[in-house]
Amino acid sequence: MTTPQVNVVKTEKFSVLEIASAADDAASRGPNATAAAAAVADGQSSPAKNQKKKSGGEGGKKKKKGGKNNNDNEQKKTTNAEPPREWTPELEADLQRILTVGEECISSSELKSLLLAKGRGSNHPAEFNLYDGFEPSGRMHIAQGVFKAMNVNKCTLEGTNAKFIFWVADWFALMNDKMGGDLDKIRTVGRYLIEVWKAAGMHLDHVEFKWASEEITDKAHVYWPLMLNVARSFNITRIKKCCQIMGRLEGNLTAAQVLYPLMQCTDVFFLKADICQLGVDQRKVNMLAREYCDVARIKRKPVILSHHMLYGLKQGQEKMSKSDPDSAVFMEDTAEDVERKIMKAYCPNKEEEEKIEGTADQQDAGKESMHLVKDTLKNPVLDYIQNIILCPPGSTFTVNGITYNEFAPIRAAFLKREISEEHLKKGLIKELNKLLQPVRDHFTNDETAKSLFEQVRQFKKEAATTSSSSSSEKQIRRLDLVSLGKVKAGCHAVFAPLPSAAPTLEQSMEVIIQIKAAADNKDQAKVLFLPDWTARVCNSCEADIKAIDAFYTVLVASLNALEPELMKDVVIMKQSEAILSDPSNYWISVINAGRHFNLDDVMGSNTNDADGVGVVIGRLMKVADIMGLEPASVGVVSQSENDAIEIALVERYFDEEMNTLTKPAVLNKDTPSLALQIVENEAHKTENFEYFILDDPKVHGKSKMKKAFCEPGNVEFCPPIVLATVFSKGDIMMIQRSPENGGDARYNSKEEMEADFKSGALHPGDLKASSTKIMVGVLEKLASAFKADSNTTKASKALKAFQKKMSKKK
């Protein structure tokens, strides 16, 4: 069941719930609904809302005669408005209890507003959602187990009207090749961890576990477009600052590491989270989610409730590590394990000034921002006592025969040496074993839990024995369009250009020439790939879905009109449809390609940190697209610097990683420029610079040629000769002239025409007149074809409307 929309917002702002709910049902309600959902995700008004505005319905502004009626309406609104809810002692108790979970809350005032809107006594149809995620990797330390269970119980106490959503990141474990990439084993580990929480005392009545593998796959049409929209909203600099969640230096990142924060930010909105209840180490990416709300015009931002990060047990460990078994107490540890680890734990009783090594950026990469409260002692034993033992309301800690119910006196007594290190540790060992004993008992006495535990232990043994050979036998996960029956093996693939508001005639000819590049092999299948999702993430046409689709509809229609015989055998494949045929493997291949390359390599020489991160995502998608098509050859359309970078990445990846696939040949056919004028830079271009696919034959066919550059004798740049050559039927070009000017001239090649023009035998006026006739004919052919097809007609109107919209923004 879709969570109902909560906030009725009469401005062009949307709640977190509105974005996900609008998209959630899009597939079942047809293409119009999908467009509406996408519009909401992009922060636009939905078609339905726009229609209401036009018709004077809800949200519309309708002029009314007379000021008296308007005043009456305002009075009625005031009379009918619900009075603000009373802030009760019970709500205050909920607020204060939830605040104890976080080392920081952004912001407490927003949390208070959330409790008023959806909390206790609100009669809201749905609970407010908190979320955290975990990857089923096999082990759970005490912070993830006991500490998390305590925090969940605080947030979801009966009557609070809260639900805690755990995002079980089994898809990410699959992506990271955990458990040998066996999803069934990964899910078994996930169920084992849920049993741990159950045994640790987590109250599951208001807890929901959502499996990423199911949610992302079943709702790929919602999740991935949302991720693309998040990506297009930020530059590379901003995303680099989030990479502390991987504990990496900004200058030492793989390309995949900019994907993780984008996906985690997407999770917040996909899960309709009202509160992000993760650790302080995730603070920067959670702040990214709040910034996205500003970009997407989402009214209610998620509250960030960041819990404390427990220190590792060894000196200098800012947090626990699953890879170091002695850095933390784990939930499956025996009483002997607990005693050994705690007795060996770092336990200073003297505060020291922190020694800062390296640059500020190096300090921030996984260290500085792990803790928001300055602590010069960094004693993990005291940390356990404060944040685990004394975490539950009413808890106590006993040492040296004295029972404490607050942490400060314990710390003070230890620093004064009134409590020895040995006694402090023994007191902690006793309390930890009290907390862990129910978990041990559960996995001893409960048959289901016992079976899961045995399976997980067996998985670990298998992983240990196969790790040495796993790298050579690692499964290559990718979209396989050949096996899916979408394309034929060994095809020739041509990628259509990214869309713009005004598709050009040159773009059409570029695509045609690249399709013809494989003409020598008549049996080779031809595929024209339309990268509509790459267009969105690269912010083409401002990521306007309708405009992007309209561009490709018009482009393909122009190809069919200009080269009908050629296009009969060309398979038109939309990128979004190809991806959605196997989204899981496609995006794993994108991420794996990103892992292979350093971020700087993918950025190349033409991308700066200030540029949108969508450029990086788009280039990785090109690698995944070509892997999915598995073509024998690829035609490069624009041959720009961007294309050169992408093709270089593809060739490198096939050489270095894809040993089982044949690297496609890159066919570069020179495409003549169809520019009509010489300009010094892009800013000087006008509509007369070139012909557009949607140009009016009667208006633009003649006027543009009239203004075209045509200097007598200049054959280095002569647009009328180029256009006459490209669009003449057959190999013969006719120049019509009056008898007194020498009569009609017939040319069998471009070289013959250039020779006459250079010598002066062919006058610019005669050349332009003949070229005008050719171009009017080309534009008439396009216009007739577009008019005959209703979809192309609609697309043409949509593009022209978008052009008008863009011109108003200039």
Tab-separated table of C-alpha atoms in Angstrom, residues 7-15 18 43-46 49 53 59 297-299:
chain	number	residue	atom	x	y	z
A	7	ASN	CA	0.774	17.769	3.234
A	8	VAL	CA	-1.466	19.693	0.873
A	9	VAL	CA	0.989	22.249	-0.463
A	10	LYS	CA	-0.428	25.020	-2.626
A	11	THR	CA	2.936	26.394	-3.663
A	12	GLU	CA	5.272	24.527	-5.977
A	13	LYS	CA	6.858	22.750	-3.024
A	14	PHE	CA	6.513	19.112	-2.149
A	15	SER	CA	6.986	17.025	0.945
A	18	GLU	CA	4.786	13.538	-2.037
A	43	GLY	CA	10.323	19.715	-8.287
A	44	GLN	CA	7.844	20.775	-10.964
A	45	SER	CA	4.123	21.137	-10.726
A	46	SER	CA	2.376	17.973	-11.835
A	49	LYS	CA	-1.984	20.649	-10.645
A	53	LYS	CA	-4.532	26.221	-12.142
A	59	GLY	CA	-4.475	26.223	-6.446
A	297	ARG	CA	11.594	22.622	-3.471
A	298	ILE	CA	10.587	20.029	-0.879
A	299	LYS	CA	8.894	21.780	2.023
